[in-house]
PDB file of C-alpha atoms in Angstrom:
ATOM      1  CA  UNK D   1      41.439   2.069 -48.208  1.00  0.00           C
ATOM      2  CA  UNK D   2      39.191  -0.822 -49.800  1.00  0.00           C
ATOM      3  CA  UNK D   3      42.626  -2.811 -50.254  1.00  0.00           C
ATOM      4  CA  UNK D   4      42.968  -2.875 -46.322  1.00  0.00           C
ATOM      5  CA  UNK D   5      43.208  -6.116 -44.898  1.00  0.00           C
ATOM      6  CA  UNK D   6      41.117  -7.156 -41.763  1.00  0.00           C
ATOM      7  CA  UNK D   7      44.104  -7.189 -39.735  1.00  0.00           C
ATOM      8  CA  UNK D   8      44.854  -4.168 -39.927  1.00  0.00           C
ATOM      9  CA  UNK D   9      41.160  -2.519 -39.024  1.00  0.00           C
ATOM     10  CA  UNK D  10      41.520  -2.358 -35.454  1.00  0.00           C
ATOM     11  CA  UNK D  11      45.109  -0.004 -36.505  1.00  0.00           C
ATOM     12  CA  UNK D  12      43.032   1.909 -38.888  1.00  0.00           C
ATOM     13  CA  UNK D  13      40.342   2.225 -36.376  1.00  0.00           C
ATOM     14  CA  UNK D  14      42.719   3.556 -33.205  1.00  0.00           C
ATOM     15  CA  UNK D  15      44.159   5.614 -35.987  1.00  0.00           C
ATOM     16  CA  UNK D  16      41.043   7.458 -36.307  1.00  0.00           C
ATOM     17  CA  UNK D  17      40.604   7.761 -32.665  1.00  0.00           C
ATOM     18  CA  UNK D  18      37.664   5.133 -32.967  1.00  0.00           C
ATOM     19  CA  UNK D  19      36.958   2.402 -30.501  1.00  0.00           C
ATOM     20  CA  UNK D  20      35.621  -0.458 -31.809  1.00  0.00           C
ATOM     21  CA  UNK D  21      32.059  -0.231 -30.220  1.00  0.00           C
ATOM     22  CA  UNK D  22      32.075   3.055 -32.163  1.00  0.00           C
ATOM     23  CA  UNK D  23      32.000   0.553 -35.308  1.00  0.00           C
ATOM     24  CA  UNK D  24      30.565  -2.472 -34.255  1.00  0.00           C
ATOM     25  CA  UNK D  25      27.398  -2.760 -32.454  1.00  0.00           C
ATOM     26  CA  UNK D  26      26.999  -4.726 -29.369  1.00  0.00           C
ATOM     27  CA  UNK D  27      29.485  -5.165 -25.979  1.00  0.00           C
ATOM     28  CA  UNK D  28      32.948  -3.637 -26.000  1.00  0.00           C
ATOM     29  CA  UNK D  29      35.504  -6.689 -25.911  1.00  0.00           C
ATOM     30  CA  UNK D  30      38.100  -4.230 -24.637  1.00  0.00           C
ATOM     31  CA  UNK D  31      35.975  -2.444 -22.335  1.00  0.00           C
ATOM     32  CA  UNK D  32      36.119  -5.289 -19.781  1.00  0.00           C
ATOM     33  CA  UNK D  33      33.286  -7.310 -18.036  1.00  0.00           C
ATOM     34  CA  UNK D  34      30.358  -5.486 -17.907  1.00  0.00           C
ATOM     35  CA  UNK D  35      28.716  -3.762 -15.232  1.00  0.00           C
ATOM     36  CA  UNK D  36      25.950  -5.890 -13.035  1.00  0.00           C
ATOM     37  CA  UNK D  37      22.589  -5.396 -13.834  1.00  0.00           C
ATOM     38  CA  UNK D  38      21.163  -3.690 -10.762  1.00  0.00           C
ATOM     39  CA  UNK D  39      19.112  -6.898  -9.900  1.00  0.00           C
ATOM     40  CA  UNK D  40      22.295  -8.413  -9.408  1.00  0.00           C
ATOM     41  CA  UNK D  41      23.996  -6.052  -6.624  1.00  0.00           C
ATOM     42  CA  UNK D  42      20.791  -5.909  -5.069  1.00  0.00           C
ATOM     43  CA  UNK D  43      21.319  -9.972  -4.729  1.00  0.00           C
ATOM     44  CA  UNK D  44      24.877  -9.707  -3.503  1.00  0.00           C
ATOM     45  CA  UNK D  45      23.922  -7.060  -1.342  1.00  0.00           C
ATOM     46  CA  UNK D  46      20.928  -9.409  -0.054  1.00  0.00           C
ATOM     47  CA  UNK D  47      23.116 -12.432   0.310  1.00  0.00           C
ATOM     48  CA  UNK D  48      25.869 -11.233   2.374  1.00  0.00           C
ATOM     49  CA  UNK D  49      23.238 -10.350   4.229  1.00  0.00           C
ATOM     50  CA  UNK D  50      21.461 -13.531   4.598  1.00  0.00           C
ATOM     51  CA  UNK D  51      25.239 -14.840   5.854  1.00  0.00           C
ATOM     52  CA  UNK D  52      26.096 -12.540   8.095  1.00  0.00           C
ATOM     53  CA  UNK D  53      23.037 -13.465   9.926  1.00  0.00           C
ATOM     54  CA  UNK D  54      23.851 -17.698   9.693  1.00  0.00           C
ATOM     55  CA  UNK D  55      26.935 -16.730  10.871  1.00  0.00           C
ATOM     56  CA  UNK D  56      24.721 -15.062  14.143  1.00  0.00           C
ATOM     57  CA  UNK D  57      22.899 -18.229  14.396  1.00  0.00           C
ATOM     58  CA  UNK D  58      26.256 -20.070  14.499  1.00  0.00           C
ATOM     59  CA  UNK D  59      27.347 -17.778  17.324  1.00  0.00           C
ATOM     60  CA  UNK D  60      23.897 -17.633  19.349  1.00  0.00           C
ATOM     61  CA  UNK D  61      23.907 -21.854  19.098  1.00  0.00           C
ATOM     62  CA  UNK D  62      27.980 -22.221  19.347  1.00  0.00           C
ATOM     63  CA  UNK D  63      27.354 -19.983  22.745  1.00  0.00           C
ATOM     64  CA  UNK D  64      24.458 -20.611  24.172  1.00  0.00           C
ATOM     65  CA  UNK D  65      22.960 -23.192  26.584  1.00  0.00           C
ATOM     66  CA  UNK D  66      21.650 -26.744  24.779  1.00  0.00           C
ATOM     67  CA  UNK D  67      18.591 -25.354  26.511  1.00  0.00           C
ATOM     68  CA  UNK D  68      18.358 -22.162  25.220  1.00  0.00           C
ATOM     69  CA  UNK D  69      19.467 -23.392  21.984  1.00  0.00           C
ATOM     70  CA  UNK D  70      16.387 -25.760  21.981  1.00  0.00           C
ATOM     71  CA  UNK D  71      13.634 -23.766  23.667  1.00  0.00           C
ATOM     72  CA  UNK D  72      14.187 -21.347  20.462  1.00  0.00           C
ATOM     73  CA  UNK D  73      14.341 -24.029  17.804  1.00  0.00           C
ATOM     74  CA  UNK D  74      17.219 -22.278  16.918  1.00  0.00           C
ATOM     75  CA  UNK D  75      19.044 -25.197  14.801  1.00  0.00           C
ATOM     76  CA  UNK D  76      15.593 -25.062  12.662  1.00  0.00           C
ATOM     77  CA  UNK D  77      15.561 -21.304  12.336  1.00  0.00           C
ATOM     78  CA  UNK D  78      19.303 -21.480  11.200  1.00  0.00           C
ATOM     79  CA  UNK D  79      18.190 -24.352   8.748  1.00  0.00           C
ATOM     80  CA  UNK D  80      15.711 -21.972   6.964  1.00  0.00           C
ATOM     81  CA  UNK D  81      18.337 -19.180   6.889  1.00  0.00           C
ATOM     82  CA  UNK D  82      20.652 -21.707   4.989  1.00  0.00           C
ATOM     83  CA  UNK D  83      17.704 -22.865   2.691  1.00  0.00           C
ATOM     84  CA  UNK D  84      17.086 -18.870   1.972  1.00  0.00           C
ATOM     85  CA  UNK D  85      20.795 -18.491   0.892  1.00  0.00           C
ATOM     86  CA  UNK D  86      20.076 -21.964  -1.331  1.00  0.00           C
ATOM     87  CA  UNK D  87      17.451 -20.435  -2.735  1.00  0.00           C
ATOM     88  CA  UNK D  88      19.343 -17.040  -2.962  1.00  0.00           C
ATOM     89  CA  UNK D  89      22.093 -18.128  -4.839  1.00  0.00           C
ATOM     90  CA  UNK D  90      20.058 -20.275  -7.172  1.00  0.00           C
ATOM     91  CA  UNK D  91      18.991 -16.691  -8.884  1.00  0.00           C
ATOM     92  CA  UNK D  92      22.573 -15.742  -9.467  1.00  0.00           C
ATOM     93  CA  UNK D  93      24.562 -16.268 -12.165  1.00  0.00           C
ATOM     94  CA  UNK D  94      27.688 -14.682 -11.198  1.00  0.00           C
ATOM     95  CA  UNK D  95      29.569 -16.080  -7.903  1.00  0.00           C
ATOM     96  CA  UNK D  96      28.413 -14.073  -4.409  1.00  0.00           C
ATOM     97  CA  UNK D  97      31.333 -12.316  -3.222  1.00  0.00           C
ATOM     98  CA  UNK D  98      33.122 -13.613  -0.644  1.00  0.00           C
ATOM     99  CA  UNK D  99      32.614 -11.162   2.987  1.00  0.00           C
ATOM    100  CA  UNK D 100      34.947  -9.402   4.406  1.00  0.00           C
ATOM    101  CA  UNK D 101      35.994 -10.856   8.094  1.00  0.00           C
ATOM    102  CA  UNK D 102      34.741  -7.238   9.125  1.00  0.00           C
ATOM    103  CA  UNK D 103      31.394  -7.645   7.617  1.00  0.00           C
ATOM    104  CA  UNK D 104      30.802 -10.760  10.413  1.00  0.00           C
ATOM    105  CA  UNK D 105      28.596  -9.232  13.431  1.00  0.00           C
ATOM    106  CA  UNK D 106      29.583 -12.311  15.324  1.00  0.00           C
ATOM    107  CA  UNK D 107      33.128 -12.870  15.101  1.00  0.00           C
ATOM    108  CA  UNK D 108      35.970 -11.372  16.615  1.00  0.00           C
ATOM    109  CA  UNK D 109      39.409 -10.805  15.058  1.00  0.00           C
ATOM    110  CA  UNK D 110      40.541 -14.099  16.954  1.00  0.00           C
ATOM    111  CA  UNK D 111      37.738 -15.743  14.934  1.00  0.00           C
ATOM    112  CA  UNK D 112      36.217 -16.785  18.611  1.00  0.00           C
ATOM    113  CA  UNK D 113      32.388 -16.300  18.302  1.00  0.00           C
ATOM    114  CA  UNK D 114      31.341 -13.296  20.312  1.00  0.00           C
ATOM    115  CA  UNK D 115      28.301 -14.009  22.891  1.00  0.00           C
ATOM    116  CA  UNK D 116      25.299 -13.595  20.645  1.00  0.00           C
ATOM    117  CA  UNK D 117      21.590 -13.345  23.112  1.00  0.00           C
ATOM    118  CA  UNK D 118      18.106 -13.722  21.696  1.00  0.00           C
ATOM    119  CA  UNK D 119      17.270 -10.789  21.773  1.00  0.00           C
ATOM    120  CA  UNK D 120      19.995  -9.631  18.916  1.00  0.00           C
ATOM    121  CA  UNK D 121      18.655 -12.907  17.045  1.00  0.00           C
ATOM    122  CA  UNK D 122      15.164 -11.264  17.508  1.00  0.00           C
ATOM    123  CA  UNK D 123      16.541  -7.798  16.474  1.00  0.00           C
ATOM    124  CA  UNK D 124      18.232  -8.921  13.153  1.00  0.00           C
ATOM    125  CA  UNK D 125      15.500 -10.722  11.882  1.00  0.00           C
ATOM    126  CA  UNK D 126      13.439  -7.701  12.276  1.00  0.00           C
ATOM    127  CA  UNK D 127      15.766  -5.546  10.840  1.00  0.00           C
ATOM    128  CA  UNK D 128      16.396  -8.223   8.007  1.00  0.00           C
ATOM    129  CA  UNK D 129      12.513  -8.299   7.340  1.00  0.00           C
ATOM    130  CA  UNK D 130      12.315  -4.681   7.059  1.00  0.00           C
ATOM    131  CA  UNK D 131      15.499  -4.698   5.055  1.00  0.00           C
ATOM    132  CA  UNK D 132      14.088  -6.895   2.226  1.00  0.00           C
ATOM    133  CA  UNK D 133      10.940  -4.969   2.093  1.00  0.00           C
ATOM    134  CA  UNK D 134      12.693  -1.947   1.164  1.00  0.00           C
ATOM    135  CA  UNK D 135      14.494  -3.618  -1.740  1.00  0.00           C
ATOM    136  CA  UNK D 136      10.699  -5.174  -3.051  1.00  0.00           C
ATOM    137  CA  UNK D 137      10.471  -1.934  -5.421  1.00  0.00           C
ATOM    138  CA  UNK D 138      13.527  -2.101  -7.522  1.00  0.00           C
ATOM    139  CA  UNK D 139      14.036  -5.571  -8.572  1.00  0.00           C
ATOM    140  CA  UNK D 140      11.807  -7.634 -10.965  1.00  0.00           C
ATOM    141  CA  UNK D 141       8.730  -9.298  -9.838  1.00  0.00           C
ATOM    142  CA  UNK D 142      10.346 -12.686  -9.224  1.00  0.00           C
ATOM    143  CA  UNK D 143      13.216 -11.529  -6.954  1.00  0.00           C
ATOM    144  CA  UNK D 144      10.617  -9.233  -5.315  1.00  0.00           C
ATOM    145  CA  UNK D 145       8.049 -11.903  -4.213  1.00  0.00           C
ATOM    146  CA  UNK D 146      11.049 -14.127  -3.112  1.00  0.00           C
ATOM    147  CA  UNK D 147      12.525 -11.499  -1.763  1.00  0.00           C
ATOM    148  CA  UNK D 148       9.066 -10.480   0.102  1.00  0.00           C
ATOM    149  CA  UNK D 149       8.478 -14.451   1.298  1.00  0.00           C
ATOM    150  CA  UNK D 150      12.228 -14.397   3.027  1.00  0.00           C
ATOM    151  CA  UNK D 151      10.775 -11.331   4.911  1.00  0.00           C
ATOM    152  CA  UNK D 152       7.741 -12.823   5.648  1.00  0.00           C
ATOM    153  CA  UNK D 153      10.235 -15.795   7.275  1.00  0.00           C
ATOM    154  CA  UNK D 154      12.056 -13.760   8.971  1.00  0.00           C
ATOM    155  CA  UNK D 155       9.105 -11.945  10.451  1.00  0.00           C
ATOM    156  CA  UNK D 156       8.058 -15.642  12.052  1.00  0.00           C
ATOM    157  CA  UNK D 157      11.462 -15.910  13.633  1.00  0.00           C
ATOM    158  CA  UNK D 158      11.305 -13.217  15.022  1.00  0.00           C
ATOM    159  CA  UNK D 159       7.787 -13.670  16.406  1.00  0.00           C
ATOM    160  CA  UNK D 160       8.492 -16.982  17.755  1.00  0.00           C
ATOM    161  CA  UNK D 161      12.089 -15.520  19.258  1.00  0.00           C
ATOM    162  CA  UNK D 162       9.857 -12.973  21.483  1.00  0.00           C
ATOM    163  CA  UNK D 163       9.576 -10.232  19.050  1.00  0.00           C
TER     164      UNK D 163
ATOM    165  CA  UNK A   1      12.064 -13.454 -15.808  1.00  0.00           C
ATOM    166  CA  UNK A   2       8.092 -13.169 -14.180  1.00  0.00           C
ATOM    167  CA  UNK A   3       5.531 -10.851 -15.897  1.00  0.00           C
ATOM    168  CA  UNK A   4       4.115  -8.055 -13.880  1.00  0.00           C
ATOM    169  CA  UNK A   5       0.831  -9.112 -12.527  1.00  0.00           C
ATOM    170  CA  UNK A   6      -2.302  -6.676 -13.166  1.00  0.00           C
ATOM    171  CA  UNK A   7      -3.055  -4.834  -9.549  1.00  0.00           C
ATOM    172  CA  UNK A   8      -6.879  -5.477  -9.941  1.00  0.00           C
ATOM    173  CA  UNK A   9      -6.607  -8.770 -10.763  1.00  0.00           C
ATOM    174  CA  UNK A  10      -3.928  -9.521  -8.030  1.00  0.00           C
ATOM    175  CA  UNK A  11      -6.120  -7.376  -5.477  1.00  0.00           C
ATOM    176  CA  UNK A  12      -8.907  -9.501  -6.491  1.00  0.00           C
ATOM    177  CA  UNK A  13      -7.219 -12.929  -5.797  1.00  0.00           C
ATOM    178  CA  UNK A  14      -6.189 -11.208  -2.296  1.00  0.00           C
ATOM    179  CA  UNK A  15      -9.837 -10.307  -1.498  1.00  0.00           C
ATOM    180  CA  UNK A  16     -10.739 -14.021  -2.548  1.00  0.00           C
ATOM    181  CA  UNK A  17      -8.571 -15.322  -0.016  1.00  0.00           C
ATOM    182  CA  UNK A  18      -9.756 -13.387   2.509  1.00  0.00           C
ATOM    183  CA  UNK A  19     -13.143 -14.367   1.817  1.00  0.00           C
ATOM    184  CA  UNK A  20     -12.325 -17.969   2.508  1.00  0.00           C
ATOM    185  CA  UNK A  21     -10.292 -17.195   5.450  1.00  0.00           C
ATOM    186  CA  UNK A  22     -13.562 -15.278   7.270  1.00  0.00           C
ATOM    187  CA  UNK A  23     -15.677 -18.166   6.276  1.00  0.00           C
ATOM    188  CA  UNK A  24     -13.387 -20.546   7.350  1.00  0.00           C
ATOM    189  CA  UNK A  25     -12.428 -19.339  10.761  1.00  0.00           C
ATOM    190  CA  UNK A  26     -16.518 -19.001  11.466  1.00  0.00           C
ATOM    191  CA  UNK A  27     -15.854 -22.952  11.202  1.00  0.00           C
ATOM    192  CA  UNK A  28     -12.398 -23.094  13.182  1.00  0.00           C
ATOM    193  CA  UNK A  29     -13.993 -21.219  15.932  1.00  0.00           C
ATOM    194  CA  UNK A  30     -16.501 -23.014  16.868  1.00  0.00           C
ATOM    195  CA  UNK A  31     -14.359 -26.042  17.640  1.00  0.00           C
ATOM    196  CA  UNK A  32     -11.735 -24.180  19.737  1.00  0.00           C
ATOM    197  CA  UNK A  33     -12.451 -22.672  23.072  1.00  0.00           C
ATOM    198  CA  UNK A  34     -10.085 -20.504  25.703  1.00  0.00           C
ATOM    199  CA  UNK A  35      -7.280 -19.001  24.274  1.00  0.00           C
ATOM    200  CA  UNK A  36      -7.514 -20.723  20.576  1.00  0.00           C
ATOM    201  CA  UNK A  37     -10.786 -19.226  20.147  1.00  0.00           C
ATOM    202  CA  UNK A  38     -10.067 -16.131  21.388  1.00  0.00           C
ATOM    203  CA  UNK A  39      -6.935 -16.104  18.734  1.00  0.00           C
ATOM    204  CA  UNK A  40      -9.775 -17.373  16.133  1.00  0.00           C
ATOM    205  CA  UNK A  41     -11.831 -14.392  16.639  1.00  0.00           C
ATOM    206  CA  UNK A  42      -9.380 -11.882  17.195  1.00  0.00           C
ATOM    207  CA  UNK A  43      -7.878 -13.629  13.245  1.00  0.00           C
ATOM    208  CA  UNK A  44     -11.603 -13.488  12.148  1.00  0.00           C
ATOM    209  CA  UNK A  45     -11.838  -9.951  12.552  1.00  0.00           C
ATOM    210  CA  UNK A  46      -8.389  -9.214  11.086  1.00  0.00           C
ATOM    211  CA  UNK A  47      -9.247 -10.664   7.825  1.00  0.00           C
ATOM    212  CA  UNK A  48     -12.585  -8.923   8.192  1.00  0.00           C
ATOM    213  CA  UNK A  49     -11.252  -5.784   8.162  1.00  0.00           C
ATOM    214  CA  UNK A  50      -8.445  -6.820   5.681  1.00  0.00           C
ATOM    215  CA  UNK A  51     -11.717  -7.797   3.121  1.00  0.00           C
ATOM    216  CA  UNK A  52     -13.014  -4.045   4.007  1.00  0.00           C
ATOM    217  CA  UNK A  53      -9.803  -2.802   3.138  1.00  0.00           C
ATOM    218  CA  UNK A  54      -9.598  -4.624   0.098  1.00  0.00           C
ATOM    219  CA  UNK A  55     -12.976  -3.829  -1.216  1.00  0.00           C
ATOM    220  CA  UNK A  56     -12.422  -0.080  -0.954  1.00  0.00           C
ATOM    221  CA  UNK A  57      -9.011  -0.561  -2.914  1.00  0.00           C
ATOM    222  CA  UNK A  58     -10.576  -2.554  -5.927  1.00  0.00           C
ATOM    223  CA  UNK A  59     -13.552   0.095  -5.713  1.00  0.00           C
ATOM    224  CA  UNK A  60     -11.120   3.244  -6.341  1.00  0.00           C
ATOM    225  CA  UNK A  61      -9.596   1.202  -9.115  1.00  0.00           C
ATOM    226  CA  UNK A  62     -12.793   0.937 -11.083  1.00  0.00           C
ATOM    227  CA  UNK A  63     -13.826  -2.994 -10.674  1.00  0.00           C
ATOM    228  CA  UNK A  64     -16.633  -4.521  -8.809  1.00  0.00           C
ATOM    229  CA  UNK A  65     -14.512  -6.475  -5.698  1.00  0.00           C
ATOM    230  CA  UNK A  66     -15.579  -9.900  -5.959  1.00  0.00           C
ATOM    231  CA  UNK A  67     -18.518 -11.317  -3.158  1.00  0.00           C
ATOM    232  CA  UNK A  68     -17.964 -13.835  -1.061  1.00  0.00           C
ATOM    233  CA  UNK A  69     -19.403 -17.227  -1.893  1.00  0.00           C
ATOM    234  CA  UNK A  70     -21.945 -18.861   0.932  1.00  0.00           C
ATOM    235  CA  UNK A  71     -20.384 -21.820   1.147  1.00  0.00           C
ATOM    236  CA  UNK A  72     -16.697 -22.567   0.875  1.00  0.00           C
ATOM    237  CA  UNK A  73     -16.038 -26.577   0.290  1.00  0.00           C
ATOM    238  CA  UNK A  74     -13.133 -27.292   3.499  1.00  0.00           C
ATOM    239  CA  UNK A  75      -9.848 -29.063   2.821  1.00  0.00           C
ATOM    240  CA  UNK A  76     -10.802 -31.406   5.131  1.00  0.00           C
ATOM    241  CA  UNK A  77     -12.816 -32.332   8.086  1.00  0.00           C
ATOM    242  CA  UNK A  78     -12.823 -30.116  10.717  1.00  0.00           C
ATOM    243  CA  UNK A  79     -14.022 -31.703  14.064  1.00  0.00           C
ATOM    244  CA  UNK A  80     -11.577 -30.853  16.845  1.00  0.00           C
ATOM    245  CA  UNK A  81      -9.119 -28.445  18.327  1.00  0.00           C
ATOM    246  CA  UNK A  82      -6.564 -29.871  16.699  1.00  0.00           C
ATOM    247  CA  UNK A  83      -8.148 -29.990  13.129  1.00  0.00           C
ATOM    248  CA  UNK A  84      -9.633 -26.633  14.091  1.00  0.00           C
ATOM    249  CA  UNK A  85      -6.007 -25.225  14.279  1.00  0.00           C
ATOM    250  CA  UNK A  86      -4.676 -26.734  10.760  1.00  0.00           C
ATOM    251  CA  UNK A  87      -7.704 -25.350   8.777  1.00  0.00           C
ATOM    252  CA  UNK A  88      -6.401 -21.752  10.395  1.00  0.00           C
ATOM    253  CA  UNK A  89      -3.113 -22.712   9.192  1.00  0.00           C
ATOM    254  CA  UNK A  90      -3.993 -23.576   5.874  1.00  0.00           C
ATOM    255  CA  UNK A  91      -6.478 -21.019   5.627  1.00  0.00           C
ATOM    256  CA  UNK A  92      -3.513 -18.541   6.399  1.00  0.00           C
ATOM    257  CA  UNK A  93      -1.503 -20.178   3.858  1.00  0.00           C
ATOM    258  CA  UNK A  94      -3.724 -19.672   1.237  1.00  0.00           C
ATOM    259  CA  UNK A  95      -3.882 -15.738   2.374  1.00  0.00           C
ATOM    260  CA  UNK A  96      -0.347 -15.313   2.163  1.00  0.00           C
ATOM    261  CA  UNK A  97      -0.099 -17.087  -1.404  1.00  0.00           C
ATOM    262  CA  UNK A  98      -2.800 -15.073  -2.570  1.00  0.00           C
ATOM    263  CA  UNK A  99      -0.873 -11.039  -1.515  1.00  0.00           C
ATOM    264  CA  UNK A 100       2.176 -12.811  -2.355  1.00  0.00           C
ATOM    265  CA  UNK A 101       0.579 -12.295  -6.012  1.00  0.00           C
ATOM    266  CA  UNK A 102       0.366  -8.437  -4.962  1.00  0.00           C
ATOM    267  CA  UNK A 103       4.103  -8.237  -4.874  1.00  0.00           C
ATOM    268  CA  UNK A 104       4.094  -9.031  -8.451  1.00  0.00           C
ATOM    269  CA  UNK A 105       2.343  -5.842  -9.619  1.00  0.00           C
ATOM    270  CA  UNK A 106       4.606  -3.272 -11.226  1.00  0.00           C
ATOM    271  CA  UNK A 107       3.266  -0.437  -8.448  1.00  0.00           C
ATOM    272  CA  UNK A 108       5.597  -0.194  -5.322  1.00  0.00           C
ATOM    273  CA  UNK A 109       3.072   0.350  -2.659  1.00  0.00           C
ATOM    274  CA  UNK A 110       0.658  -2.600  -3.902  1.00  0.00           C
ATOM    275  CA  UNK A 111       4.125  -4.494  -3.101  1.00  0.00           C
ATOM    276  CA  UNK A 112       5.017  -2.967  -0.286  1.00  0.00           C
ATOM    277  CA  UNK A 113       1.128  -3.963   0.581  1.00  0.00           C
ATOM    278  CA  UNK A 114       1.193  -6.901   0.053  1.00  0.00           C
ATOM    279  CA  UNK A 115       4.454  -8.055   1.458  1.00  0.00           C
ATOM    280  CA  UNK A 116       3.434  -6.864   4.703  1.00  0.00           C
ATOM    281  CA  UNK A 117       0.179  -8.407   4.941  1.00  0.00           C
ATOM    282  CA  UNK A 118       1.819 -11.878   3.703  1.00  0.00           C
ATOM    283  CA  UNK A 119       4.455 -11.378   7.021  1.00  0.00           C
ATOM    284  CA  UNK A 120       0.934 -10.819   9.125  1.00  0.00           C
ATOM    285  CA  UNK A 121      -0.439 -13.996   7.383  1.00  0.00           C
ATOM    286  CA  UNK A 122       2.464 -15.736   7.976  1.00  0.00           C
ATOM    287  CA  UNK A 123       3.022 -14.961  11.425  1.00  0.00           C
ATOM    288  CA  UNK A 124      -0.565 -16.260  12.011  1.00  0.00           C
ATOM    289  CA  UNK A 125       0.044 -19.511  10.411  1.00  0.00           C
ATOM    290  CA  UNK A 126       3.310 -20.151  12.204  1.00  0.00           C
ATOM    291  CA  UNK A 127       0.988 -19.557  15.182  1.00  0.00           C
ATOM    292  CA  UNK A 128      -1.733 -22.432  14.193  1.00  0.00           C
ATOM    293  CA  UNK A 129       0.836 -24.430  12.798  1.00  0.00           C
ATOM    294  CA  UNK A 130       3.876 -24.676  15.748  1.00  0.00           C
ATOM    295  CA  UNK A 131       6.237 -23.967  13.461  1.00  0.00           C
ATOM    296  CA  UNK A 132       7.667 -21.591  10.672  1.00  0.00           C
ATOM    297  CA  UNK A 133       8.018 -21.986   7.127  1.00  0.00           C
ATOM    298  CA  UNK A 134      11.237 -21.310   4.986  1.00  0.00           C
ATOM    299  CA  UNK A 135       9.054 -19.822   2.183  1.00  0.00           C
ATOM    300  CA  UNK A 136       5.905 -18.692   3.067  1.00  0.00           C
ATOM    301  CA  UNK A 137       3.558 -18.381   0.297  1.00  0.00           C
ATOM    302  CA  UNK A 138       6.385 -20.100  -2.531  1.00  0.00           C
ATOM    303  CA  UNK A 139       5.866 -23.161  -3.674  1.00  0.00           C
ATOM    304  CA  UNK A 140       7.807 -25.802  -1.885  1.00  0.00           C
ATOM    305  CA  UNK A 141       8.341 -23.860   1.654  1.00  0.00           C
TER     306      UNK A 141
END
């Protein structure tokens, strides 16, 4: 067994019904990518949220009066929803998944915006709010005070939408 | 990655803030009247109770809460209504800044604690101001 070349280890290895993280320490080259820390599906999860409500803003402003749509500064709260998916994505390494077409609130299968009122603006960014704060006790102190500042956005929108 | 923050410490800051705030709205007050001084009391005795709140936390932890100074040195000069209404805003800025430290700690209901006061803080800032923030309490918002 000394005279075994390096070649065939990985044989001798399989052989023994060894895989190689049994011999080597560190990742698993044949186990595949490894699974996402939690902090990062907590992200994901956190930024498909943060689209699926731009993509209400687009609806609420792509169907609503110019009056409505400026009497709610709606154009500036959709600004600060984009700059929170910015910032958002800034923190992760990996690329967001994509959303499903059924994960849009304000779409329909035609892809013509559905009728979106200020009052489900107001309700979404209180549910959004409350949504982050329950994610504040599992991530790391960073993601949790950014996470906690989006809420405390949100929380003004919804104030200044009537809530 | 941040460090955790230490709860006393970060409670601390918090009850600093409010300090200023209360001090500060005694000023803000007194050059708003109708409505904006009604919201400047009604604020006043928000963080007042916010500072109570505070102390008895800090207290069950085992520190002395830090007093409130008798003088607090203003950002600027405060003369009007409309000068009146920034110092709230900034005061309220500097509140929210200060629990935003709170959601730091390691201890989930000093977070959750402070993440809701900094959407009260915030809400009452957007109110001074006219306008909301992106990030309140983060640098840059």
């Amino acid at each position: 067994m000394l005279a075994a070349s390096a070649a065939a280890l990985p044989v001798l290895l399989a052989a023994s019904g060894c895989r190689s993280a049994d011999a080597f320490a560190g990742p698993d080259p044949l186990a595949g990518p490894p699974s996402p820390a939690p902090d990062v599906l907590t992200l994901q999860a956190v930024i498909a949220a943060e689209q699926a409500l731009i993509r209400l803003y687009q609806a609420a402003i792509g169907t609503s009066t110019r009056a409505t749509v400026q009497e709610h500064g709606l154009e500036a709260l959709l600004a600060q929803h984009q700059s929170h998916l910015t910032r958002l994505r800034s923190r992760l390494i990996l690329p967001a998944p994509t959303p499903s077409a059924s994960a849009s609130p304000a779409a329909t299968a035609s892809g013509t915006p559905a009728a979106v009122g200020i009052a489900q603006l107001r309700a979404a960014e209180g549910a959004s709010a409350a949504s982050l704060l329950r994610r504040l006790a599992t991530v790391q102190p960073g993601l949790a005070q950014l996470f906690a500042s989006i809420a405390a956005s949100d929380a003004t929108h919804a104030m200044v939408l009537g809530g | 990655m941040m460090a955790l923050v230490a709860p006393v410490s970060a409670l601390q800051d918090a009850l600093a803030a409010e300090n200023a705030a209360i001090f500060g709205y005694g000023v803000a007050g007194a050059h708003l009247t109708g409505t904006g001084q009604a919201a400047a009391e009604q604020d006043w005795t928000g963080h007042s109770e916010a500072r109570d709140q505070l102390v008895t936390m800090i207290a069950r932890l085992g520190a002395a809460p830090v007093a409130a100074r008798a003088f607090y040195q203003l950002p600027f000069a405060v003369h009007d209504a409309a000068s009146a209404r920034d110092l709230a805003a900034y005061l309220e800025d500097g509140v929210t800044r200060a629990y935003l430290g709170l959601v730091a700690v390691s201890d989930q209901q000093l977070r959750g604690f402070g993440a809701l006061a900094m959407q009260g803080s915030a809400e009452r800032a957007a109110f001074w101001r006219g306008s909301t923030q992106a990030f309140p309490g983060l640098q840059g918002s």
